[in-house]
Amino acid sequence: PTRSKPNVGRPARAPGATVPGLEIPIPFWIKKAFAAGWNEHLPLTYLTDEHCKKASGSDVLGLPVRASGKEEDLTFSEWHQGWLRLLRLIKDYIPEEATVWTMHFTRIRDTEGIASNWDHWLAYDIEVRRFACHNPLDPAIFHSSIWNEL
């Protein structure tokens, strides 16, 4: 049988299209917080692969699942996982800030010899993100005053 109406509610089929891979979903409550304007600091512990996998099974009501561990203890790999999701959220909900936050992220990610000073860079990143929720700072700029206070 042929359809007389176009399929409503899902994308049209694209011949030859494939699925790039299964994606670990970002918890609903986090998306909701970004839709409201990202007014509070979001620890990257909530955006790691481990946490998003754990939260995806109990995200039906949109209630937060407690993150295990402290943001200050993230490894570089966990931080990177969290930042990739954070950038996706910024691009989706606050696209006008995507460039400056990408610059902040890449400055840290691409720092030569970051492993020898990881704790300091992580603390710097956390403080910039905390500060930016309530102050008009430009995350694209390196903030030596924050760096020196850590």
Tab-separated table of N, CA and C in Angstrom:
chain	number	residue	atom	x	y	z
A	1	PRO	N	0.829	-1.193	0.000
A	1	PRO	CA	0.000	0.000	0.000
A	1	PRO	C	0.870	1.253	0.000
A	2	THR	N	0.386	2.263	-0.649
A	2	THR	CA	1.092	3.544	-0.681
A	2	THR	C	0.476	4.489	0.327
A	3	ARG	N	1.303	5.383	0.816
A	3	ARG	CA	0.828	6.380	1.781
A	3	ARG	C	0.330	7.596	1.037
A	4	SER	N	-0.734	8.143	1.535
A	4	SER	CA	-1.242	9.366	0.930
A	4	SER	C	-0.732	10.604	1.665
A	5	LYS	N	-0.294	10.424	2.938
A	5	LYS	CA	0.197	11.550	3.739
A	5	LYS	C	1.683	11.360	4.025
A	6	PRO	N	2.424	12.460	4.071
A	6	PRO	CA	3.835	12.341	4.450
A	6	PRO	C	3.950	11.912	5.903
A	7	ASN	N	5.036	11.223	6.225
A	7	ASN	CA	5.268	10.782	7.591
A	7	ASN	C	5.561	11.996	8.462
A	8	VAL	N	4.771	12.188	9.490
A	8	VAL	CA	4.924	13.327	10.385
A	8	VAL	C	5.586	12.849	11.675
A	9	GLY	N	6.546	13.602	12.165
A	9	GLY	CA	7.146	13.286	13.450
A	9	GLY	C	8.498	12.607	13.369
A	10	ARG	N	8.932	12.229	12.201
A	10	ARG	CA	10.265	11.653	12.066
A	10	ARG	C	10.836	12.061	10.718
A	11	PRO	N	12.152	12.023	10.572
A	11	PRO	CA	12.752	12.474	9.316
A	11	PRO	C	12.414	11.540	8.150
A	12	ALA	N	12.407	12.115	6.963
A	12	ALA	CA	12.185	11.318	5.758
A	12	ALA	C	13.381	10.388	5.573
A	13	ARG	N	13.151	9.248	5.031
A	13	ARG	CA	14.217	8.283	4.772
A	13	ARG	C	15.149	8.810	3.694
A	14	ALA	N	16.436	8.616	3.904
A	14	ALA	CA	17.445	9.048	2.947
A	14	ALA	C	18.129	7.797	2.401
A	15	PRO	N	17.984	7.522	1.116
A	15	PRO	CA	18.612	6.328	0.549
A	15	PRO	C	20.118	6.326	0.799
A	16	GLY	N	20.618	5.224	1.312
A	16	GLY	CA	22.044	5.073	1.561
A	16	GLY	C	22.529	5.638	2.878
A	17	ALA	N	21.662	6.277	3.652
A	17	ALA	CA	22.083	6.857	4.930
A	17	ALA	C	22.379	5.753	5.934
A	18	THR	N	23.437	5.932	6.707
A	18	THR	CA	23.794	4.969	7.749
A	18	THR	C	23.876	5.683	9.088
A	19	VAL	N	23.897	4.909	10.130
A	19	VAL	CA	24.028	5.449	11.476
A	19	VAL	C	25.511	5.483	11.814
A	20	PRO	N	26.044	6.645	12.223
A	20	PRO	CA	27.470	6.741	12.506
A	20	PRO	C	27.894	5.959	13.746
A	21	GLY	N	26.982	5.644	14.608
A	21	GLY	CA	27.283	4.931	15.849
A	21	GLY	C	26.297	5.347	16.914
A	22	LEU	N	26.183	4.531	17.914
A	22	LEU	CA	25.265	4.877	18.985
A	22	LEU	C	25.910	5.923	19.876
A	23	GLU	N	25.136	6.904	20.222
A	23	GLU	CA	25.608	8.023	21.015
A	23	GLU	C	25.065	7.896	22.428
A	24	ILE	N	25.907	8.186	23.403
A	24	ILE	CA	25.450	8.195	24.790
A	24	ILE	C	24.692	9.506	24.993
A	25	PRO	N	23.425	9.431	25.362
A	25	PRO	CA	22.632	10.666	25.471
A	25	PRO	C	23.032	11.531	26.669
A	26	ILE	N	22.906	12.824	26.480
A	26	ILE	CA	23.105	13.783	27.565
A	26	ILE	C	21.819	13.773	28.395
A	27	PRO	N	21.925	13.678	29.721
A	27	PRO	CA	20.720	13.642	30.560
A	27	PRO	C	19.780	14.820	30.288
A	28	PHE	N	18.496	14.510	30.335
A	28	PHE	CA	17.456	15.496	30.032
A	28	PHE	C	17.544	16.727	30.919
A	29	TRP	N	17.778	16.542	32.218
A	29	TRP	CA	17.807	17.682	33.145
A	29	TRP	C	18.935	18.646	32.797
A	30	ILE	N	20.020	18.139	32.212
A	30	ILE	CA	21.120	19.014	31.810
A	30	ILE	C	20.710	19.827	30.584
A	31	LYS	N	20.050	19.182	29.637
A	31	LYS	CA	19.558	19.908	28.462
A	31	LYS	C	18.574	20.988	28.890
A	32	LYS	N	17.745	20.656	29.853
A	32	LYS	CA	16.760	21.609	30.369
A	32	LYS	C	17.457	22.817	31.008
A	33	ALA	N	18.542	22.568	31.742
A	33	ALA	CA	19.302	23.657	32.365
A	33	ALA	C	19.920	24.558	31.301
A	34	PHE	N	20.378	23.975	30.210
A	34	PHE	CA	20.959	24.785	29.140
A	34	PHE	C	19.876	25.542	28.381
A	35	ALA	N	18.734	24.941	28.208
A	35	ALA	CA	17.631	25.634	27.549
A	35	ALA	C	17.209	26.858	28.364
A	36	ALA	N	17.401	26.785	29.682
A	36	ALA	CA	17.054	27.901	30.567
A	36	ALA	C	18.156	28.954	30.625
A	37	GLY	N	19.295	28.695	29.989
A	37	GLY	CA	20.322	29.726	29.904
A	37	GLY	C	21.665	29.444	30.556
A	38	TRP	N	21.918	28.253	31.071
A	38	TRP	CA	23.200	27.905	31.700
A	38	TRP	C	23.573	28.944	32.744
A	39	ASN	N	22.713	29.071	33.762
A	39	ASN	CA	22.897	30.072	34.811
A	39	ASN	C	23.662	29.563	36.024
A	40	GLU	N	23.885	28.251	36.080
A	40	GLU	CA	24.583	27.654	37.215
A	40	GLU	C	25.736	26.799	36.707
A	41	HIS	N	26.777	26.711	37.502
A	41	HIS	CA	27.932	25.885	37.140
A	41	HIS	C	27.505	24.426	37.022
A	42	LEU	N	27.910	23.801	35.942
A	42	LEU	CA	27.643	22.377	35.724
A	42	LEU	C	28.979	21.641	35.781
A	43	PRO	N	29.209	20.871	36.847
A	43	PRO	CA	30.455	20.101	36.898
A	43	PRO	C	30.534	19.117	35.727
A	44	LEU	N	31.701	19.018	35.124
A	44	LEU	CA	31.875	18.116	33.982
A	44	LEU	C	31.718	16.653	34.362
A	45	THR	N	31.712	16.354	35.659
A	45	THR	CA	31.466	14.978	36.089
A	45	THR	C	30.109	14.486	35.593
A	46	TYR	N	29.168	15.400	35.378
A	46	TYR	CA	27.840	15.031	34.887
A	46	TYR	C	27.812	14.773	33.382
A	47	LEU	N	28.915	15.055	32.698
A	47	LEU	CA	28.945	14.893	31.241
A	47	LEU	C	29.958	13.843	30.784
A	48	THR	N	30.534	13.095	31.716
A	48	THR	CA	31.466	12.033	31.329
A	48	THR	C	30.682	10.858	30.745
A	49	ASP	N	31.383	10.002	29.997
A	49	ASP	CA	30.743	8.810	29.438
A	49	ASP	C	30.105	7.980	30.544
A	50	GLU	N	30.862	7.738	31.610
A	50	GLU	CA	30.374	6.897	32.704
A	50	GLU	C	29.078	7.445	33.291
A	51	HIS	N	29.056	8.731	33.586
A	51	HIS	CA	27.861	9.307	34.203
A	51	HIS	C	26.671	9.314	33.232
A	52	CYS	N	26.902	9.688	31.994
A	52	CYS	CA	25.791	9.747	31.031
A	52	CYS	C	25.197	8.360	30.781
A	53	LYS	N	26.050	7.325	30.774
A	53	LYS	CA	25.535	5.955	30.632
A	53	LYS	C	24.668	5.592	31.828
A	54	LYS	N	25.168	5.905	33.027
A	54	LYS	CA	24.434	5.604	34.258
A	54	LYS	C	23.117	6.373	34.302
A	55	ALA	N	23.147	7.626	33.921
A	55	ALA	CA	21.961	8.487	33.991
A	55	ALA	C	20.926	8.126	32.931
A	56	SER	N	21.368	7.578	31.803
A	56	SER	CA	20.423	7.310	30.712
A	56	SER	C	19.367	6.286	31.096
A	57	GLY	N	19.674	5.391	32.012
A	57	GLY	CA	18.697	4.403	32.435
A	57	GLY	C	17.668	4.936	33.403
A	58	SER	N	17.952	6.063	34.055
A	58	SER	CA	17.015	6.599	35.049
A	58	SER	C	16.588	8.015	34.711
A	59	ASP	N	16.705	8.373	33.459
A	59	ASP	CA	16.416	9.748	33.042
A	59	ASP	C	14.957	9.952	32.624
A	60	VAL	N	14.126	8.971	32.853
A	60	VAL	CA	12.737	9.041	32.400
A	60	VAL	C	12.007	10.249	32.970
A	61	LEU	N	12.215	10.530	34.246
A	61	LEU	CA	11.534	11.660	34.888
A	61	LEU	C	12.333	12.951	34.779
A	62	GLY	N	13.518	12.873	34.210
A	62	GLY	CA	14.343	14.066	34.061
A	62	GLY	C	14.990	14.515	35.355
A	63	LEU	N	15.125	13.599	36.326
A	63	LEU	CA	15.726	13.946	37.599
A	63	LEU	C	17.219	13.657	37.574
A	64	PRO	N	18.033	14.505	38.203
A	64	PRO	CA	19.475	14.291	38.193
A	64	PRO	C	19.879	13.022	38.930
A	65	VAL	N	20.847	12.336	38.396
A	65	VAL	CA	21.482	11.208	39.063
A	65	VAL	C	22.794	11.756	39.605
A	66	ARG	N	23.065	11.500	40.841
A	66	ARG	CA	24.274	12.030	41.478
A	66	ARG	C	25.525	11.526	40.754
A	67	ALA	N	26.423	12.434	40.495
A	67	ALA	CA	27.689	12.071	39.835
A	67	ALA	C	28.634	11.477	40.870
A	68	SER	N	29.369	10.469	40.436
A	68	SER	CA	30.362	9.900	41.338
A	68	SER	C	31.674	10.665	41.153
A	69	GLY	N	32.288	11.013	42.243
A	69	GLY	CA	33.555	11.730	42.175
A	69	GLY	C	33.376	13.233	42.097
A	70	LYS	N	34.482	13.927	42.312
A	70	LYS	CA	34.480	15.388	42.284
A	70	LYS	C	35.080	15.881	40.975
A	71	GLU	N	34.613	17.012	40.537
A	71	GLU	CA	35.112	17.583	39.292
A	71	GLU	C	36.621	17.828	39.367
A	72	GLU	N	37.109	18.189	40.521
A	72	GLU	CA	38.528	18.472	40.708
A	72	GLU	C	39.412	17.244	40.520
A	73	ASP	N	38.794	16.054	40.493
A	73	ASP	CA	39.549	14.802	40.355
A	73	ASP	C	39.467	14.200	38.958
A	74	LEU	N	38.871	14.911	38.010
A	74	LEU	CA	38.735	14.358	36.661
A	74	LEU	C	40.104	14.107	36.016
A	75	THR	N	40.181	13.008	35.289
A	75	THR	CA	41.360	12.765	34.472
A	75	THR	C	41.236	13.609	33.208
A	76	PHE	N	42.325	13.704	32.455
A	76	PHE	CA	42.250	14.430	31.195
A	76	PHE	C	41.213	13.798	30.277
A	77	SER	N	41.172	12.480	30.227
A	77	SER	CA	40.222	11.777	29.367
A	77	SER	C	38.771	12.079	29.759
A	78	GLU	N	38.475	12.039	31.047
A	78	GLU	CA	37.116	12.346	31.515
A	78	GLU	C	36.761	13.801	31.227
A	79	TRP	N	37.721	14.692	31.463
A	79	TRP	CA	37.510	16.113	31.171
A	79	TRP	C	37.188	16.296	29.691
A	80	HIS	N	37.942	15.621	28.838
A	80	HIS	CA	37.735	15.720	27.388
A	80	HIS	C	36.349	15.203	27.005
A	81	GLN	N	35.937	14.075	27.568
A	81	GLN	CA	34.587	13.537	27.305
A	81	GLN	C	33.527	14.566	27.691
A	82	GLY	N	33.675	15.134	28.883
A	82	GLY	CA	32.717	16.124	29.360
A	82	GLY	C	32.677	17.358	28.481
A	83	TRP	N	33.855	17.811	28.068
A	83	TRP	CA	33.906	19.016	27.243
A	83	TRP	C	33.290	18.804	25.865
A	84	LEU	N	33.446	17.631	25.272
A	84	LEU	CA	32.821	17.393	23.972
A	84	LEU	C	31.299	17.509	24.081
A	85	ARG	N	30.746	16.997	25.170
A	85	ARG	CA	29.289	17.130	25.380
A	85	ARG	C	28.918	18.569	25.721
A	86	LEU	N	29.757	19.225	26.524
A	86	LEU	CA	29.482	20.620	26.880
A	86	LEU	C	29.470	21.496	25.634
A	87	LEU	N	30.415	21.299	24.745
A	87	LEU	CA	30.433	22.087	23.502
A	87	LEU	C	29.193	21.825	22.664
A	88	ARG	N	28.731	20.582	22.638
A	88	ARG	CA	27.500	20.271	21.901
A	88	ARG	C	26.320	21.029	22.515
A	89	LEU	N	26.249	21.058	23.844
A	89	LEU	CA	25.172	21.802	24.513
A	89	LEU	C	25.252	23.293	24.209
A	90	ILE	N	26.453	23.839	24.259
A	90	ILE	CA	26.628	25.267	23.973
A	90	ILE	C	26.205	25.571	22.537
A	91	LYS	N	26.641	24.740	21.593
A	91	LYS	CA	26.282	24.956	20.182
A	91	LYS	C	24.781	24.850	19.958
A	92	ASP	N	24.123	23.930	20.684
A	92	ASP	CA	22.678	23.741	20.516
A	92	ASP	C	21.847	24.819	21.209
A	93	TYR	N	22.274	25.258	22.396
A	93	TYR	CA	21.434	26.148	23.199
A	93	TYR	C	21.944	27.581	23.323
A	94	ILE	N	23.253	27.794	23.157
A	94	ILE	CA	23.818	29.140	23.263
A	94	ILE	C	24.811	29.311	22.110
A	95	PRO	N	24.345	29.188	20.881
A	95	PRO	CA	25.267	29.170	19.737
A	95	PRO	C	26.134	30.424	19.607
A	96	GLU	N	25.666	31.539	20.096
A	96	GLU	CA	26.455	32.769	20.000
A	96	GLU	C	27.718	32.713	20.867
A	97	GLU	N	27.810	31.766	21.794
A	97	GLU	CA	28.987	31.622	22.645
A	97	GLU	C	29.874	30.447	22.240
A	98	ALA	N	29.492	29.729	21.199
A	98	ALA	CA	30.226	28.523	20.810
A	98	ALA	C	31.687	28.804	20.469
A	99	THR	N	31.952	29.872	19.763
A	99	THR	CA	33.329	30.169	19.344
A	99	THR	C	34.232	30.454	20.537
A	100	VAL	N	33.779	31.269	21.474
A	100	VAL	CA	34.644	31.630	22.605
A	100	VAL	C	34.901	30.436	23.519
A	101	TRP	N	33.880	29.586	23.699
A	101	TRP	CA	34.080	28.405	24.542
A	101	TRP	C	34.946	27.363	23.835
A	102	THR	N	34.835	27.270	22.529
A	102	THR	CA	35.710	26.365	21.781
A	102	THR	C	37.160	26.825	21.909
A	103	MET	N	37.379	28.119	21.864
A	103	MET	CA	38.731	28.659	22.021
A	103	MET	C	39.286	28.337	23.417
A	104	HIS	N	38.461	28.485	24.441
A	104	HIS	CA	38.873	28.154	25.815
A	104	HIS	C	39.262	26.678	25.904
A	105	PHE	N	38.395	25.826	25.390
A	105	PHE	CA	38.628	24.376	25.421
A	105	PHE	C	39.904	23.996	24.672
A	106	THR	N	40.067	24.497	23.464
A	106	THR	CA	41.240	24.110	22.657
A	106	THR	C	42.531	24.659	23.255
A	107	ARG	N	42.488	25.820	23.893
A	107	ARG	CA	43.686	26.354	24.554
A	107	ARG	C	44.186	25.345	25.582
A	108	ILE	N	43.262	24.823	26.382
A	108	ILE	CA	43.644	23.869	27.425
A	108	ILE	C	44.030	22.528	26.803
A	109	ARG	N	43.191	22.009	25.941
A	109	ARG	CA	43.434	20.695	25.324
A	109	ARG	C	44.769	20.627	24.602
A	110	ASP	N	45.128	21.704	23.921
A	110	ASP	CA	46.324	21.701	23.078
A	110	ASP	C	47.577	22.223	23.770
A	111	THR	N	47.503	22.477	25.053
A	111	THR	CA	48.677	22.969	25.780
A	111	THR	C	49.765	21.910	25.795
A	112	GLU	N	50.948	22.302	25.358
A	112	GLU	CA	52.074	21.375	25.340
A	112	GLU	C	52.471	21.018	26.770
A	113	GLY	N	52.677	19.752	27.023
A	113	GLY	CA	53.089	19.294	28.347
A	113	GLY	C	52.017	19.415	29.406
A	114	ILE	N	50.753	19.380	29.019
A	114	ILE	CA	49.648	19.584	29.976
A	114	ILE	C	49.639	18.545	31.093
A	115	ALA	N	50.104	17.346	30.807
A	115	ALA	CA	50.076	16.282	31.813
A	115	ALA	C	50.857	16.647	33.071
A	116	SER	N	51.951	17.374	32.912
A	116	SER	CA	52.774	17.724	34.073
A	116	SER	C	52.133	18.794	34.948
A	117	ASN	N	51.125	19.472	34.441
A	117	ASN	CA	50.458	20.541	35.193
A	117	ASN	C	48.942	20.384	35.094
A	118	TRP	N	48.452	19.154	34.940
A	118	TRP	CA	47.033	18.912	34.700
A	118	TRP	C	46.146	19.471	35.811
A	119	ASP	N	46.517	19.257	37.069
A	119	ASP	CA	45.669	19.721	38.175
A	119	ASP	C	45.447	21.232	38.123
A	120	HIS	N	46.468	21.964	37.759
A	120	HIS	CA	46.352	23.428	37.689
A	120	HIS	C	45.455	23.842	36.519
A	121	TRP	N	45.639	23.204	35.364
A	121	TRP	CA	44.794	23.521	34.203
A	121	TRP	C	43.333	23.163	34.475
A	122	LEU	N	43.109	22.023	35.123
A	122	LEU	CA	41.740	21.619	35.450
A	122	LEU	C	41.101	22.633	36.394
A	123	ALA	N	41.828	23.042	37.423
A	123	ALA	CA	41.300	24.034	38.362
A	123	ALA	C	41.008	25.350	37.647
A	124	TYR	N	41.880	25.751	36.735
A	124	TYR	CA	41.660	26.975	35.950
A	124	TYR	C	40.365	26.867	35.139
A	125	ASP	N	40.197	25.749	34.442
A	125	ASP	CA	38.997	25.542	33.640
A	125	ASP	C	37.734	25.616	34.498
A	126	ILE	N	37.754	24.944	35.628
A	126	ILE	CA	36.590	24.943	36.529
A	126	ILE	C	36.256	26.367	36.968
A	127	GLU	N	37.264	27.127	37.363
A	127	GLU	CA	37.022	28.491	37.831
A	127	GLU	C	36.500	29.399	36.721
A	128	VAL	N	37.019	29.254	35.520
A	128	VAL	CA	36.520	30.070	34.406
A	128	VAL	C	35.052	29.751	34.157
A	129	ARG	N	34.700	28.470	34.137
A	129	ARG	CA	33.297	28.106	33.904
A	129	ARG	C	32.394	28.554	35.045
A	130	ARG	N	32.856	28.443	36.285
A	130	ARG	CA	32.069	28.919	37.440
A	130	ARG	C	31.850	30.431	37.350
A	131	PHE	N	32.924	31.137	37.113
A	131	PHE	CA	32.872	32.594	37.045
A	131	PHE	C	31.957	33.059	35.917
A	132	ALA	N	32.018	32.377	34.782
A	132	ALA	CA	31.259	32.796	33.595
A	132	ALA	C	29.747	32.678	33.775
A	133	CYS	N	29.303	31.885	34.734
A	133	CYS	CA	27.857	31.769	34.972
A	133	CYS	C	27.266	33.043	35.567
A	134	HIS	N	28.116	33.846	36.201
A	134	HIS	CA	27.605	35.033	36.894
A	134	HIS	C	28.333	36.324	36.539
A	135	ASN	N	29.296	36.227	35.632
A	135	ASN	CA	30.085	37.399	35.251
A	135	ASN	C	30.262	37.418	33.741
A	136	PRO	N	30.415	38.598	33.160
A	136	PRO	CA	30.511	38.689	31.699
A	136	PRO	C	31.923	38.470	31.151
A	137	LEU	N	32.701	37.581	31.769
A	137	LEU	CA	34.070	37.372	31.294
A	137	LEU	C	34.082	36.694	29.929
A	138	ASP	N	35.148	36.900	29.209
A	138	ASP	CA	35.327	36.298	27.896
A	138	ASP	C	36.189	35.050	28.062
A	139	PRO	N	35.625	33.851	27.906
A	139	PRO	CA	36.407	32.631	28.101
A	139	PRO	C	37.479	32.405	27.036
A	140	ALA	N	37.412	33.130	25.934
A	140	ALA	CA	38.415	32.984	24.881
A	140	ALA	C	39.755	33.575	25.293
A	141	ILE	N	39.743	34.434	26.289
A	141	ILE	CA	40.954	35.103	26.759
A	141	ILE	C	41.528	34.326	27.939
A	142	PHE	N	42.845	34.211	27.987
A	142	PHE	CA	43.481	33.585	29.147
A	142	PHE	C	43.419	34.560	30.313
A	143	HIS	N	42.914	34.098	31.440
A	143	HIS	CA	42.726	34.947	32.616
A	143	HIS	C	43.845	34.691	33.614
A	144	SER	N	44.909	35.466	33.501
A	144	SER	CA	46.080	35.277	34.358
A	144	SER	C	45.735	35.513	35.838
A	145	SER	N	44.771	36.381	36.106
A	145	SER	CA	44.391	36.619	37.512
A	145	SER	C	43.809	35.359	38.141
A	146	ILE	N	43.001	34.615	37.388
A	146	ILE	CA	42.470	33.342	37.891
A	146	ILE	C	43.603	32.346	38.028
A	147	TRP	N	44.424	32.227	37.009
A	147	TRP	CA	45.542	31.280	36.999
A	147	TRP	C	46.459	31.502	38.214
A	148	ASN	N	46.774	32.778	38.469
A	148	ASN	CA	47.710	33.096	39.558
A	148	ASN	C	47.121	32.892	40.941
A	149	GLU	N	45.795	32.919	41.046
A	149	GLU	CA	45.144	32.717	42.345
A	149	GLU	C	45.055	31.242	42.731
A	150	LEU	N	45.230	30.360	41.771
A	150	LEU	CA	45.063	28.924	42.033
A	150	LEU	C	46.290	28.324	42.706
